[in-house]
Every structure is written in structure tokens, then in C-alpha cells.
């Protein structure tokens, strides 16, 4: 079990497949139409692999289960392919909470319902044991990745940032321990509040964590201000992954990726695209950024 | 700067989100939370620092609060807002405001007579694109207005089943109260206040007892007419998608939470807008926030509320009075259907 193995420089994301676009609702609907069937997703994924991508970072969207099936049934094609799950797919739960309430949502998503799962203690068991509840939910989300190499397992920003805001840092500790113990994987954290999260994780003894956050020249979604974010990138010990480098597609790729070069600690860059040409261009720009970074 | 004592009642989806945002505010101490759900309050007892209450009035009596966020089901708003105001506590209340405008009116007057900060959770007003649209309309960039359309679509109720309070009209459920209220409130502040309903269709799709879609023709106080088109049973949308379109004699503006598209017949040098289409994105218009959760607007509205509490001065965005007006329009639509 090698926990501190390095990440690939390029991480390929999945927002484009599921109609997530932070700059245009209209584009997001067009994407949803284009990627209606799983084959169209697999086609783009295969193009990315041919262009050198080795890691797919994806949500636990229901349709990812089908992609995982495809990966499992073609072991030769995906021999060295890694998948980094990001859980949970938040809209699934958010819509359920609006409709069913929190208890109703847990009942719907905990396998076998809460009473079956906690047969002996029932509700009393749940109330005293949130760690166990979290473990059950993680296991349910991770089922689709069985047999696939998942060296890092992320919690999505909406959950990370909520726990962070509420100051319930011990939950991070529980998550961290469980991911290492049960999956032999490195826990990862996606956030829109990177500086605060770095401090929070350190306060519960989580050192050198993998943190994926918005890092872009425009300061978009770099909460707490771009200066503080930049200072943490220079001075703090953690393993940064840059996302939203293009500020939702509003920055030109060349200047956008060049901005990252001043932060040599950035291990990986996450991007998603559905165009073969854009994928190729982005990979080239990211790779050249890393060379500059090493010279620095 | 002295530390403000804050509390929250109602720890559902919005309540948890507000609790996280409030706790993250500098110089705000979230001293107490109140809810009746054991699974949620137990989590606060185990992991949180705030004191946990099951009784709202007891919390008000014991905690000497500066401000409270009320995120309970709509039918509880009246009693809770009233109690908080009577204790001299500044109130942020989730939308929609009240179940009937007589109760809402009473709360508006109480807040005003006490000089307390009062704000509602119509968060669209804190989205940069809609603010930009309001500003452009105020500057008259598209000339005399001829038509508007306020729309929202999303996947809230997508199959038939027994729901929660949201499926009971008497408790503030249904697409009109819960979903269309967002568009009505946005419309009234960005384009103009509706004064007349010219016909409404309230359609049930999957729900029993409440409508899932609202289609209405409205006249605004400035005489402009247009449409309200809202459907919460549309799963072709990944999440709630709200938009305003306004056509004028010199152009058109189409705006949603991510982008604002402006079409002008002639260039407008003062605004730096060319003839034809100009698109501006939220990436340039977002309101910067200290702590982010789910969207800048959720933090920005709390930051605004807290700033007004500090100044001891009621704000001008999302006031109870504005929310009351939305409640009145909802009643007008119900009566016209």
C-alpha cells in the first residue's frame, strides 16, 4: 500500500458530460444533449486516453456506474487507468432533501433502509454513531468502483465546505481515517475555501492533504481573496490540485495555465473538455507549465 | 468590533447551509441552534459548539441574541418571526415570507416600529448577473420596454409520491409558493411590481393537492405586460434554472444566474456596449465573498444581513416589505386561477 504516490500532472474531469458549466446554463443543456448516451462519454474518454490522459476524476453520478462497467469489461484497454471518485453527487441528495427531508433522504439512500442497516440499535444507533453512518454512505457510493484503481477518494466541495463552515472538523478526521483504512487510498478534499480548509485539517492532525481548489488568474471562486490563496500556495504544506484554471472558460488557456507556473507545489491540474482539439491543447499547455515550474 | 450572538432555527437544507455560512462569518458567534429532528441535533451536539434547543422561545429567552436565522417550514414563520422581533432580535427569514398577507403585514409593521433589521432569503438579488440587469434597465439601455418573461424550471417533483409539507398548499407547499415566489420577487425588484393578473394556469403534473407548474399573464405597475412561466417538474434541468427576459424597442436582455446577454440595435458608448449581442459572465460579475458555499449569493446575502445588524440599520434589499408584496401577488394569482 503506497499512500503518498504522486498524482498525474493532468487529471481529466467529468463536468462536461453531465451538463455542468459554471459560465452558461445554455451550454450545459447542449452538453447534456450531446452526452445523452454512455458511448458518447466513452468516446471522449478514449480520445483523452489516446492523447495521454491516465486519470479520470469523476463524481459518483449514476451514469458513472456504466462507465465503470465498461472499464471493467475492457481490462486491456484501461490497464493503467486510474479513477478518482468524488462523492457525493450532491444534486442527487439536495433534490431529495428538498422533497423528502433529511431523514427521508437517509432512508432512501442508505442501502436496505436505516432500520435494516442498524437492525440491532435502530435509530438510537445512528444518532450516537455518525461515523458508522458516514461509512455506510461512502461504501454505497464506492460500490460502482469495485475492481478499479482509485488511489485518491475525494469529498465534494459542497460537503467539505459545509463541514468546514460548521466547524465540525472531527468529521474530516473520521473520513480521513476510514478512506485510508478501508480503501487503502489517499483522502482528497475539494473546496472553494482552500486557505480555511488547510488550517482546519491541520488543526485535527491531517498533514499534507490533497486539496483540489479553484486556482485561476481571475480570482474566480478563490474565497478569502486571491492574495491569501496565493500565499497559502507558496507557504503551506499540502498537495494542491488546481481546478477552474480557465475560470469557467472565460480565460484564454495559454495565459490561464501559465499563471500556475509560479506555484511549483501544484501537483496536478484538473480540466474537462469534450473537444479533442481542446483536450490536446490543454494537455500540452499543462505539461509545459510543469516544466517551467520545475525550473523555478 | 464586538462579536454578534447568532442563532438559527430549522436545520433543513437551507438551515444547514445558513448555519455553515453564519458560523464562518468573522466576529459572529453561532451560540445556539434549534430543531426538532433528533438526527440533526445529535450531530450538532456531537460535533458542534452551539447549544442545541428544541424550543424556539426558550432559546430566545436564554441566549440574549443579536440576530436569528429562521429557516423553518413557511407555516411556522409568523409565530417565530413575531417572537424574535418582540425580543428585539434582528431577523433573517427564509422565503416565502408568510402564508397570508395579513400576517405578513403585521410582521412588516412590527419590524419597522422596532427599527430591526429584517431580511428574506430571496438570494437571486445577490447574483451579479441579475444586479447587472437591474442596473442596465434602470439606465434605459434597451429603450421603452414592450414585454417581459420570468421563468424557472427544475427537477423538484419528478414522480408521483407522498411528499412532505411542500406538497400541502395550506402549509406553503406547491410550485407557486415555493418556486415561483423566487421569480416573482426577482421580477418585482428588477423589472417592476405586478399589479394585475390577466389569467393563470396552475397545473398539477405529479403532485396531489398542489400545483407543479404556474403559467401567468401579468401587468406591472409601469404598465408593462408579460409572462411568468415556472415548472418544478422538469427534469431536463439539472437544478433550478431561473431567467428573466425583457424586450425593449432598442434591444433585449436575457439573463440567468450564469450569464447576461444584451442585444442592442445601436451601440451604447456610455455602457461600452456594441450593437448586436454582448455577453457578460458571472465569472466577472460575481460578488466576492469571504467564505463560499453553493454559490456566492448565499454567502453574500448573509454578509449583507450581518453588516446591517452591525450598523443597526435595516437594509434595502430583500426586506420583509418586499417579501410581503410577493406574498400578495401569490394571492392574486391564486384568486385568478
Coordinates of C-alpha atoms in Angstrom, one line a residue:
Chain A
X1 CA 0.0 0.0 0.0
X2 CA 1.7 3.1 -1.2
X3 CA -0.2 6.2 0.1
X4 CA 2.0 9.1 -1.0
X5 CA 2.4 8.1 -4.6
X6 CA 2.4 11.1 -6.8
X7 CA -0.6 12.2 -8.8
X8 CA -0.6 12.5 -12.6
X9 CA 0.0 16.0 -13.8
X10 CA -3.1 16.0 -15.8
X11 CA -6.5 15.0 -14.3
X12 CA -9.4 14.7 -16.7
X13 CA -12.8 15.8 -15.2
X14 CA -16.4 14.9 -15.9
X15 CA -18.4 18.1 -15.6
X16 CA -18.8 18.4 -19.4
X17 CA -20.5 15.0 -19.5
X18 CA -23.2 15.9 -17.1
X19 CA -24.2 19.3 -18.1
X20 CA -22.2 21.2 -15.5
X21 CA -21.0 24.5 -16.8
X22 CA -20.3 27.4 -14.4
X23 CA -20.5 30.1 -17.1
X24 CA -23.5 29.1 -19.1
X25 CA -26.7 27.3 -18.4
X26 CA -27.4 27.2 -22.1
X27 CA -24.1 25.4 -22.8
X28 CA -24.8 23.0 -20.0
X29 CA -28.1 21.9 -21.6
X30 CA -26.4 21.5 -25.0
X31 CA -23.8 19.2 -23.3
X32 CA -26.5 17.2 -21.6
X33 CA -28.0 16.5 -25.1
X34 CA -24.6 15.6 -26.6
X35 CA -23.7 13.1 -23.9
X36 CA -27.1 11.5 -23.7
X37 CA -25.8 8.0 -24.1
X38 CA -22.8 6.4 -22.4
X39 CA -21.0 5.6 -25.6
X40 CA -20.5 9.3 -26.4
X41 CA -18.9 9.7 -23.0
X42 CA -16.6 6.7 -23.5
X43 CA -15.7 8.0 -27.0
X44 CA -14.4 11.3 -25.5
X45 CA -12.7 9.5 -22.6
X46 CA -10.9 7.2 -25.1
X47 CA -9.8 10.2 -27.1
X48 CA -8.4 11.7 -23.9
X49 CA -6.5 8.5 -23.2
X50 CA -5.1 8.4 -26.6
X51 CA -3.8 11.9 -26.0
X52 CA -2.0 10.8 -22.8
X53 CA -4.6 11.1 -20.0
X54 CA -4.2 8.4 -17.4
X55 CA -6.5 9.7 -14.6
X56 CA -10.2 10.4 -14.7
X57 CA -11.6 12.4 -11.8
X58 CA -15.4 12.0 -11.6
X59 CA -18.5 12.4 -9.5
X60 CA -20.5 9.4 -8.2
X61 CA -23.2 10.3 -10.7
X62 CA -25.4 7.2 -11.5
X63 CA -24.1 7.1 -15.1
X64 CA -20.5 6.8 -13.9
X65 CA -21.5 3.3 -12.9
X66 CA -22.0 2.4 -16.5
X67 CA -18.6 3.9 -17.4
X68 CA -17.1 1.7 -14.6
X69 CA -18.8 -1.4 -16.1
X70 CA -17.2 -0.5 -19.5
X71 CA -13.7 -0.1 -17.8
X72 CA -14.1 -3.4 -16.0
X73 CA -15.1 -5.3 -19.2
X74 CA -12.1 -3.9 -21.2
X75 CA -9.2 -4.5 -18.8
X76 CA -6.5 -4.4 -21.5
X77 CA -7.7 -1.0 -22.8
X78 CA -7.7 0.5 -19.3
X79 CA -4.8 -1.4 -17.7
X80 CA -3.1 1.7 -16.3
X81 CA -6.1 3.8 -16.0
X82 CA -7.0 5.4 -12.6
X83 CA -10.3 6.8 -11.5
X84 CA -10.5 9.4 -8.7
X85 CA -14.1 9.3 -7.3
X86 CA -15.6 12.5 -5.9
X87 CA -18.5 11.9 -3.6
X88 CA -21.3 12.5 -3.2
X89 CA -23.0 13.7 -6.4
X90 CA -24.6 16.5 -4.5
X91 CA -27.7 17.3 -6.6
X92 CA -29.0 13.8 -6.1
X93 CA -29.1 14.4 -2.4
X94 CA -30.0 18.1 -2.4
X95 CA -33.1 17.4 -4.5
X96 CA -34.0 14.5 -2.3
X97 CA -33.6 16.6 0.9
X98 CA -36.0 19.3 -0.5
X99 CA -38.5 16.6 -1.3
X100 CA -38.1 14.1 1.5
X101 CA -36.4 15.9 4.3
X102 CA -33.1 14.7 5.8
X103 CA -34.5 11.5 7.4
X104 CA -36.3 10.6 4.2
X105 CA -33.1 11.1 2.2
X106 CA -31.1 8.8 4.5
X107 CA -33.8 6.2 4.3
X108 CA -33.8 6.4 0.5
X109 CA -30.0 6.2 0.1
X110 CA -28.8 4.0 2.9
X111 CA -28.9 0.5 1.5
X112 CA -31.7 -1.6 3.0
X113 CA -33.1 1.5 4.9
X114 CA -31.8 2.7 8.1
X115 CA -33.7 0.3 10.2
X116 CA -32.5 -2.7 8.3
X117 CA -28.9 -1.5 8.3
X118 CA -28.9 -0.8 12.0
X119 CA -31.0 -3.8 12.8
X120 CA -30.0 -4.0 16.4
X121 CA -29.8 -0.5 17.6
X122 CA -32.2 1.2 15.1
X123 CA -32.3 5.0 15.3
X124 CA -30.5 5.1 18.6
X125 CA -27.5 3.5 16.9
X126 CA -27.5 6.1 14.2
X127 CA -27.8 9.0 16.5
X128 CA -24.8 8.0 18.5
X129 CA -22.7 6.8 15.6
X130 CA -22.3 9.2 12.7
X131 CA -19.0 7.7 11.8
X132 CA -20.8 4.4 11.0
X133 CA -23.5 6.3 9.0
X134 CA -20.8 8.0 7.0
X135 CA -19.0 4.7 6.4
X136 CA -22.2 3.2 5.1
X137 CA -22.8 6.1 2.7
X138 CA -19.2 6.0 1.5
X139 CA -19.4 2.3 0.9
X140 CA -22.7 2.7 -1.0
X141 CA -21.1 5.4 -3.3
X142 CA -17.9 3.3 -3.7
X143 CA -19.7 0.2 -4.9
X144 CA -19.6 1.2 -8.5
X145 CA -15.8 1.4 -8.5
X146 CA -15.2 -2.2 -7.3
X147 CA -12.1 -3.6 -9.1
X148 CA -11.0 -0.2 -10.4
X149 CA -7.8 1.5 -9.3
X150 CA -8.9 4.5 -7.1
X151 CA -5.8 5.9 -5.4
X152 CA -7.5 9.0 -4.2
X153 CA -11.1 9.4 -3.0
X154 CA -12.4 12.9 -2.7
X155 CA -15.3 14.5 -0.9
X156 CA -17.1 17.1 -3.0
X157 CA -16.8 20.8 -2.1
X158 CA -20.4 21.3 -1.1
X159 CA -19.9 18.8 1.7
X160 CA -16.3 19.8 2.6
X161 CA -17.3 23.4 2.8
X162 CA -20.4 22.8 4.8
X163 CA -18.4 20.8 7.4
X164 CA -15.8 23.5 7.3
X165 CA -18.3 26.3 7.8
X166 CA -20.0 24.4 10.7
X167 CA -16.6 23.9 12.3
X168 CA -17.2 20.1 12.7
X169 CA -13.6 19.3 11.8
X170 CA -13.6 15.9 13.5
X171 CA -15.7 14.7 10.6
X172 CA -12.7 15.2 8.4
X173 CA -10.6 13.2 10.8
X174 CA -13.2 10.3 10.6
X175 CA -13.3 10.5 6.9
X176 CA -9.5 10.5 6.5
X177 CA -9.1 7.5 8.8
X178 CA -11.8 5.5 7.1
X179 CA -10.6 6.1 3.5
X180 CA -7.1 5.0 4.4
X181 CA -8.1 2.0 6.4
X182 CA -11.0 0.6 4.3
X183 CA -9.8 1.6 0.8
X184 CA -6.0 1.9 1.2
X185 CA -6.5 5.2 -0.7
X186 CA -5.4 8.8 0.0
X187 CA -8.3 11.0 1.1
X188 CA -8.8 14.1 -1.0
X189 CA -10.8 17.3 -0.4
X190 CA -12.4 19.6 -2.9
X191 CA -13.1 23.1 -1.6
X192 CA -13.9 26.7 -2.6
X193 CA -12.3 27.8 0.7
X194 CA -8.8 26.4 0.4
X195 CA -6.9 28.6 3.0
X196 CA -9.5 27.9 5.7
X197 CA -9.6 24.2 4.9
X198 CA -5.8 23.9 5.1
X199 CA -5.9 25.4 8.6
X200 CA -8.9 23.3 9.7
X201 CA -7.3 20.0 8.5
X202 CA -4.0 20.8 10.3
X203 CA -6.0 21.5 13.5
X204 CA -7.2 17.9 13.5
X205 CA -3.8 16.4 12.7
X206 CA -4.3 15.9 8.9
X207 CA -1.0 16.9 7.4
X208 CA 0.0 17.4 3.8
X209 CA -3.5 16.6 2.5
X210 CA -4.6 16.5 -1.2
X211 CA -6.7 19.6 -1.7
X212 CA -8.4 20.5 -5.0
X213 CA -9.5 24.1 -5.3
X214 CA -10.1 26.9 -7.7
X215 CA -6.8 28.4 -8.8
X216 CA -7.0 30.9 -11.5
X217 CA -5.7 34.3 -12.6
X218 CA -9.1 35.9 -12.4
X219 CA -9.5 35.0 -8.7
X220 CA -12.8 33.3 -9.5
X221 CA -14.2 31.2 -6.6
X222 CA -10.9 31.8 -4.7
X223 CA -12.8 32.6 -1.4
X224 CA -11.0 34.7 1.1
X225 CA -9.3 36.6 -1.7
X226 CA -6.7 35.7 -4.3
X227 CA -3.8 37.1 -2.3
X228 CA -4.5 34.8 0.7
X229 CA -4.9 31.8 -1.7
X230 CA -1.6 32.6 -3.4
X231 CA 0.2 32.9 -0.1
X232 CA -1.0 29.5 1.0
X233 CA 0.1 28.0 -2.3
X234 CA 3.6 29.4 -1.7
X235 CA 3.9 28.8 2.0
X236 CA 1.8 25.9 3.3
X237 CA 2.4 22.2 3.1
X238 CA -0.3 20.5 1.2
X239 CA -0.7 18.8 -2.2
X240 CA -2.7 21.3 -4.3
X241 CA -4.7 20.4 -7.4
X242 CA -5.8 23.3 -9.5
X243 CA -9.3 23.4 -10.8
X244 CA -11.3 26.1 -12.6
X245 CA -8.0 27.2 -14.1
X246 CA -9.9 28.7 -17.0
X247 CA -12.4 30.4 -14.7
X248 CA -15.3 28.5 -16.3
X249 CA -13.9 29.0 -19.8
X250 CA -13.6 32.8 -19.6
X251 CA -9.8 32.9 -19.6
X252 CA -7.6 32.1 -22.6
X253 CA -5.9 28.7 -22.0
X254 CA -2.4 29.9 -22.6
X255 CA -2.3 32.7 -20.0
X256 CA -4.5 30.7 -17.7
X257 CA -2.2 27.7 -17.5
X258 CA 0.9 30.0 -17.5
X259 CA -0.4 31.5 -14.2
X260 CA 0.1 28.2 -12.5
X261 CA 3.8 28.1 -13.1
X262 CA 4.6 30.4 -10.2
X263 CA 3.3 27.8 -7.8
X264 CA 5.6 24.8 -8.1
X265 CA 3.8 22.9 -5.3
X266 CA 0.7 22.4 -7.5
X267 CA 0.9 18.7 -8.3
X268 CA -2.0 18.3 -10.8
X269 CA -4.3 20.3 -12.9
X270 CA -7.9 19.2 -13.4
X271 CA -9.8 20.1 -16.5
X272 CA -12.7 18.8 -18.5
X273 CA -13.4 19.2 -22.2
X274 CA -15.4 17.5 -24.8
X275 CA -13.4 18.6 -27.8
X276 CA -10.4 16.5 -28.9
X277 CA -8.6 19.6 -30.0
X278 CA -9.1 21.4 -26.7
X279 CA -8.0 18.3 -24.8
X280 CA -4.8 18.1 -26.8
X281 CA -4.1 21.8 -26.4
X282 CA -4.7 21.8 -22.7
X283 CA -2.5 18.8 -22.1
X284 CA 0.3 20.4 -24.0
X285 CA -0.1 23.7 -22.0
X286 CA -0.3 21.9 -18.7
X287 CA 2.8 19.8 -19.4
X288 CA 4.8 22.9 -20.5
X289 CA 3.7 24.6 -17.3
X290 CA 5.1 21.9 -15.2
X291 CA 8.5 22.2 -16.9
X292 CA 8.6 25.8 -16.2
X293 CA 7.6 25.0 -12.6
X294 CA 10.5 22.6 -12.2
X295 CA 12.9 25.2 -13.4
X296 CA 11.6 27.6 -10.8
Chain B
X1 CA -15.8 45.2 16.5
X2 CA -17.9 43.3 19.1
X3 CA -18.9 39.7 18.4
X4 CA -22.6 39.2 17.5
X5 CA -24.6 36.4 19.1
X6 CA -26.4 34.5 16.4
X7 CA -28.7 31.5 16.3
X8 CA -30.6 29.5 13.8
X9 CA -33.9 27.7 13.9
X10 CA -34.8 25.0 11.3
X11 CA -31.9 22.8 10.2
X12 CA -33.1 21.5 6.9
X13 CA -31.2 22.0 3.6
X14 CA -31.3 25.8 3.8
X15 CA -30.9 25.9 7.5
X16 CA -27.7 23.8 7.4
X17 CA -26.4 26.0 4.7
X18 CA -27.1 29.2 6.6
X19 CA -25.6 27.7 9.8
X20 CA -22.4 26.9 8.0
X21 CA -22.2 30.4 6.4
X22 CA -23.1 32.2 9.7
X23 CA -20.5 30.2 11.7
X24 CA -17.9 31.1 9.1
X25 CA -18.5 34.9 9.4
X26 CA -15.8 36.8 11.3
X27 CA -17.0 38.2 14.7
X28 CA -20.2 36.2 14.6
X29 CA -20.7 33.6 17.3
X30 CA -23.3 30.9 16.5
X31 CA -24.3 30.3 20.0
X32 CA -27.4 28.2 19.5
X33 CA -29.4 26.1 17.1
X34 CA -32.9 24.9 17.3
X35 CA -34.6 22.0 15.6
X36 CA -36.8 19.0 16.5
X37 CA -35.1 16.4 14.3
X38 CA -33.1 14.2 16.6
X39 CA -30.7 13.0 14.0
X40 CA -29.7 16.6 13.1
X41 CA -29.5 18.0 16.7
X42 CA -27.5 15.0 17.8
X43 CA -24.9 15.7 15.2
X44 CA -24.6 19.3 16.5
X45 CA -24.3 18.0 20.0
X46 CA -21.5 15.6 19.0
X47 CA -19.5 17.8 16.5
X48 CA -20.7 21.3 17.0
X49 CA -20.1 24.0 19.6
X50 CA -23.5 25.8 19.6
X51 CA -26.0 25.0 22.3
X52 CA -28.9 22.8 21.0
X53 CA -32.6 23.7 21.6
X54 CA -35.8 22.0 20.7
X55 CA -37.9 25.0 21.9
X56 CA -37.5 28.3 20.0
X57 CA -39.0 30.5 22.7
X58 CA -36.7 29.1 25.3
X59 CA -33.7 29.8 23.0
X60 CA -34.9 33.4 22.6
X61 CA -35.3 33.8 26.4
X62 CA -32.0 32.2 27.3
X63 CA -29.5 33.4 24.7
X64 CA -29.6 37.2 24.5
X65 CA -29.3 37.0 20.7
X66 CA -28.4 39.8 18.3
X67 CA -29.7 38.0 15.3
X68 CA -31.6 34.9 14.3
X69 CA -32.0 33.0 11.0
X70 CA -35.4 31.4 10.6
X71 CA -35.4 28.5 8.1
X72 CA -38.4 26.5 9.2
X73 CA -41.4 25.5 7.1
X74 CA -43.4 28.5 6.0
X75 CA -46.3 27.9 8.3
X76 CA -44.0 28.5 11.3
X77 CA -42.6 31.8 10.1
X78 CA -45.3 34.0 11.5
X79 CA -45.0 32.9 15.1
X80 CA -41.3 32.7 15.1
X81 CA -40.6 36.0 13.4
X82 CA -43.0 37.7 15.7
X83 CA -41.4 36.2 18.8
X84 CA -37.9 37.1 17.7
X85 CA -38.9 40.7 16.8
X86 CA -40.7 41.1 20.2
X87 CA -37.4 40.1 21.8
X88 CA -35.6 42.8 19.9
X89 CA -33.7 40.3 17.7
X90 CA -32.8 41.1 14.1
X91 CA -34.3 38.5 11.8
X92 CA -33.3 36.8 8.6
X93 CA -36.2 34.6 7.4
X94 CA -36.3 32.1 4.6
X95 CA -38.7 32.7 1.7
X96 CA -41.7 32.7 1.1
X97 CA -42.4 35.1 3.9
X98 CA -45.9 34.3 5.2
X99 CA -48.8 32.1 4.5
X100 CA -51.2 35.1 4.2
X101 CA -50.6 38.7 3.7
X102 CA -52.5 39.9 6.8
X103 CA -49.9 38.1 9.0
X104 CA -47.1 39.4 6.8
X105 CA -48.4 42.9 7.1
X106 CA -48.3 42.6 10.9
X107 CA -44.7 41.5 10.8
X108 CA -43.6 44.3 8.5
X109 CA -45.1 46.8 10.9
X110 CA -43.6 45.2 13.9
X111 CA -40.1 45.1 12.4
X112 CA -40.4 48.7 11.3
X113 CA -41.7 50.0 14.6
X114 CA -38.8 48.3 16.4
X115 CA -36.2 49.5 13.9
X116 CA -34.9 46.0 13.5
X117 CA -33.0 44.6 10.5
X118 CA -35.4 42.3 8.5
X119 CA -34.4 40.3 5.5
X120 CA -35.7 37.4 3.5
X121 CA -33.8 34.7 1.6
X122 CA -34.6 35.6 -2.0
X123 CA -30.9 35.0 -2.9
X124 CA -31.2 35.9 -6.6
X125 CA -30.8 39.5 -5.7
X126 CA -27.2 38.7 -4.7
X127 CA -26.3 37.2 -8.1
X128 CA -24.2 39.6 -10.1
X129 CA -25.9 39.0 -13.4
X130 CA -29.4 39.9 -12.1
X131 CA -27.9 43.0 -10.5
X132 CA -26.3 44.0 -13.8
X133 CA -29.7 43.5 -15.5
X134 CA -31.4 45.8 -12.9
X135 CA -28.8 48.4 -13.4
X136 CA -29.0 48.3 -17.2
X137 CA -32.8 48.5 -17.1
X138 CA -32.6 51.5 -14.7
X139 CA -30.3 53.2 -17.2
X140 CA -32.8 52.5 -20.0
X141 CA -30.3 50.8 -22.3
X142 CA -33.0 48.9 -24.3
X143 CA -35.4 51.8 -24.5
X144 CA -39.1 51.6 -23.9
X145 CA -40.0 48.2 -22.6
X146 CA -42.5 46.1 -24.5
X147 CA -42.5 42.6 -22.9
X148 CA -41.0 40.5 -20.2
X149 CA -40.8 36.9 -19.3
X150 CA -39.8 35.5 -15.9
X151 CA -39.1 31.8 -16.0
X152 CA -37.8 29.0 -13.7
X153 CA -37.5 25.3 -14.3
X154 CA -36.1 22.4 -12.3
X155 CA -36.4 18.8 -11.1
X156 CA -38.0 19.1 -7.7
X157 CA -41.0 16.8 -8.1
X158 CA -40.4 14.3 -10.9
X159 CA -42.6 11.4 -9.9
X160 CA -45.8 10.7 -8.1
X161 CA -45.4 10.0 -4.4
X162 CA -46.4 11.2 -1.0
X163 CA -44.3 14.2 -0.1
X164 CA -43.6 16.5 2.9
X165 CA -45.1 19.9 3.9
X166 CA -44.0 21.0 0.4
X167 CA -47.0 19.1 -1.0
X168 CA -49.5 20.8 1.2
X169 CA -50.8 24.2 -0.1
X170 CA -52.1 25.1 3.4
X171 CA -48.5 24.9 4.7
X172 CA -46.8 26.9 2.0
X173 CA -46.1 24.0 -0.4
X174 CA -46.6 23.8 -4.1
X175 CA -44.7 25.3 -7.0
X176 CA -46.3 28.8 -6.7
X177 CA -45.3 29.4 -3.0
X178 CA -42.0 27.5 -3.0
X179 CA -40.6 28.0 -6.5
X180 CA -42.4 30.7 -8.5
X181 CA -42.1 33.1 -5.5
X182 CA -38.4 33.4 -6.4
X183 CA -39.2 34.6 -9.9
X184 CA -42.0 36.9 -8.8
X185 CA -39.7 38.5 -6.2
X186 CA -36.9 38.9 -8.7
X187 CA -39.3 40.3 -11.3
X188 CA -40.8 42.8 -9.0
X189 CA -37.4 44.3 -7.9
X190 CA -35.7 44.1 -11.3
X191 CA -38.5 45.0 -13.7
X192 CA -41.5 46.2 -11.7
X193 CA -44.2 45.2 -9.3
X194 CA -47.1 43.2 -10.7
X195 CA -50.4 44.9 -10.1
X196 CA -52.8 42.8 -12.1
X197 CA -53.2 39.1 -13.1
X198 CA -54.7 38.6 -16.5
X199 CA -55.1 34.9 -16.2
X200 CA -53.3 31.9 -14.6
X201 CA -52.9 28.2 -15.2
X202 CA -51.9 26.2 -12.2
X203 CA -51.1 22.7 -13.4
X204 CA -50.7 19.5 -11.4
X205 CA -48.3 17.1 -13.0
X206 CA -47.1 14.6 -10.4
X207 CA -48.2 16.2 -7.1
X208 CA -51.5 15.6 -5.4
X209 CA -53.1 18.7 -3.9
X210 CA -50.6 21.3 -5.1
X211 CA -49.6 22.6 -8.5
X212 CA -46.3 21.7 -10.2
X213 CA -46.4 24.4 -12.8
X214 CA -47.6 28.0 -12.9
X215 CA -48.2 30.0 -16.1
X216 CA -49.5 33.5 -15.7
X217 CA -50.0 36.7 -17.6
X218 CA -49.2 39.8 -15.5
X219 CA -49.4 43.6 -15.8
X220 CA -46.8 45.6 -13.9
X221 CA -47.2 49.0 -12.1
X222 CA -45.4 50.7 -15.1
X223 CA -48.0 49.2 -17.4
X224 CA -45.6 46.6 -18.9
X225 CA -47.2 43.2 -19.6
X226 CA -45.6 39.8 -19.8
X227 CA -45.5 36.2 -18.7
X228 CA -44.4 34.1 -15.7
X229 CA -43.6 30.5 -16.7
X230 CA -42.5 28.2 -13.8
X231 CA -42.4 24.4 -13.7
X232 CA -40.7 22.4 -10.9
X233 CA -41.4 19.1 -12.5
X234 CA -39.0 19.5 -15.5
X235 CA -36.1 17.0 -15.2
X236 CA -34.5 18.3 -18.3
X237 CA -32.9 20.8 -15.9
X238 CA -30.2 19.6 -13.7
X239 CA -31.0 22.2 -11.0
X240 CA -33.3 25.2 -10.6
X241 CA -32.7 27.5 -13.5
X242 CA -34.2 31.0 -13.2
X243 CA -34.2 33.5 -16.0
X244 CA -35.6 36.9 -16.9
X245 CA -36.0 38.2 -20.4
X246 CA -37.0 41.8 -21.2
X247 CA -37.6 43.2 -24.7
X248 CA -37.5 46.9 -25.4
X249 CA -37.8 49.0 -28.5
X250 CA -34.0 49.3 -28.7
X251 CA -33.0 45.8 -27.8
X252 CA -33.4 42.9 -25.5
X253 CA -31.8 41.4 -22.3
X254 CA -31.7 37.7 -21.5
X255 CA -30.4 37.0 -18.0
X256 CA -29.9 33.9 -15.8
X257 CA -27.6 33.1 -12.9
X258 CA -24.6 32.4 -15.1
X259 CA -24.7 34.9 -17.9
X260 CA -26.4 38.1 -19.1
X261 CA -26.9 38.5 -22.9
X262 CA -27.6 42.0 -24.2
X263 CA -28.8 42.7 -27.7
X264 CA -28.8 46.4 -28.8
X265 CA -30.0 47.8 -32.1
X266 CA -27.4 50.6 -31.8
X267 CA -24.2 50.8 -29.8
X268 CA -24.3 52.4 -26.3
X269 CA -21.0 54.1 -25.8
X270 CA -21.7 55.1 -22.1
X271 CA -22.1 51.4 -21.2
X272 CA -19.4 50.2 -23.6
X273 CA -21.9 48.0 -25.4
X274 CA -21.7 47.4 -29.1
X275 CA -24.6 46.9 -31.5
X276 CA -25.7 43.3 -31.7
X277 CA -25.0 40.8 -28.9
X278 CA -22.8 41.3 -25.8
X279 CA -22.4 38.5 -23.3
X280 CA -21.2 39.0 -19.8
X281 CA -20.5 36.1 -17.4
X282 CA -20.9 35.6 -13.7
X283 CA -17.2 35.0 -13.6
X284 CA -16.7 38.7 -13.9
X285 CA -19.9 39.8 -12.1
X286 CA -19.9 37.5 -9.0
X287 CA -19.9 39.3 -5.7
X288 CA -16.7 38.3 -3.9
X289 CA -17.3 36.5 -0.5
X290 CA -15.1 35.6 2.4
X291 CA -16.5 32.0 2.6
X292 CA -18.2 30.2 -0.2
X293 CA -20.9 27.5 -0.1
X294 CA -23.0 26.5 -3.1
X295 CA -22.9 30.0 -4.7
X296 CA -21.6 33.5 -3.9
X297 CA -25.2 34.6 -3.4
X298 CA -25.9 32.5 -0.3
X299 CA -22.9 34.0 1.5
X300 CA -23.3 37.5 0.1
X301 CA -26.9 37.7 1.5
X302 CA -25.7 36.7 5.0
X303 CA -22.8 39.1 4.8
X304 CA -25.2 41.9 3.9
X305 CA -27.5 41.0 6.7
X306 CA -24.7 40.8 9.3
X307 CA -23.3 44.2 8.1
X308 CA -26.8 45.8 8.5
X309 CA -27.1 44.3 12.0
X310 CA -23.7 45.7 12.9
X311 CA -24.8 49.1 11.7
X312 CA -28.1 48.7 13.5
X313 CA -29.9 49.8 10.3
X314 CA -32.4 47.9 8.2
X315 CA -31.2 47.2 4.6
X316 CA -32.9 47.9 1.4
X317 CA -32.5 44.5 -0.4
X318 CA -34.9 41.6 0.4
X319 CA -36.9 43.5 3.1
X320 CA -40.0 42.0 4.7
X321 CA -42.0 44.6 2.9
X322 CA -40.7 43.3 -0.5
X323 CA -41.4 39.7 0.5
X324 CA -44.9 40.7 1.7
X325 CA -45.6 42.2 -1.7
X326 CA -44.6 38.9 -3.3
X327 CA -47.0 37.1 -1.0
X328 CA -49.7 39.5 -2.1
X329 CA -49.0 38.7 -5.8
X330 CA -49.2 35.0 -5.0
X331 CA -52.6 35.5 -3.5
X332 CA -53.6 37.4 -6.6
X333 CA -52.5 34.5 -8.8
X334 CA -54.4 32.0 -6.6
X335 CA -57.5 34.1 -6.9
X336 CA -57.2 34.4 -10.6
X337 CA -56.7 30.7 -11.3

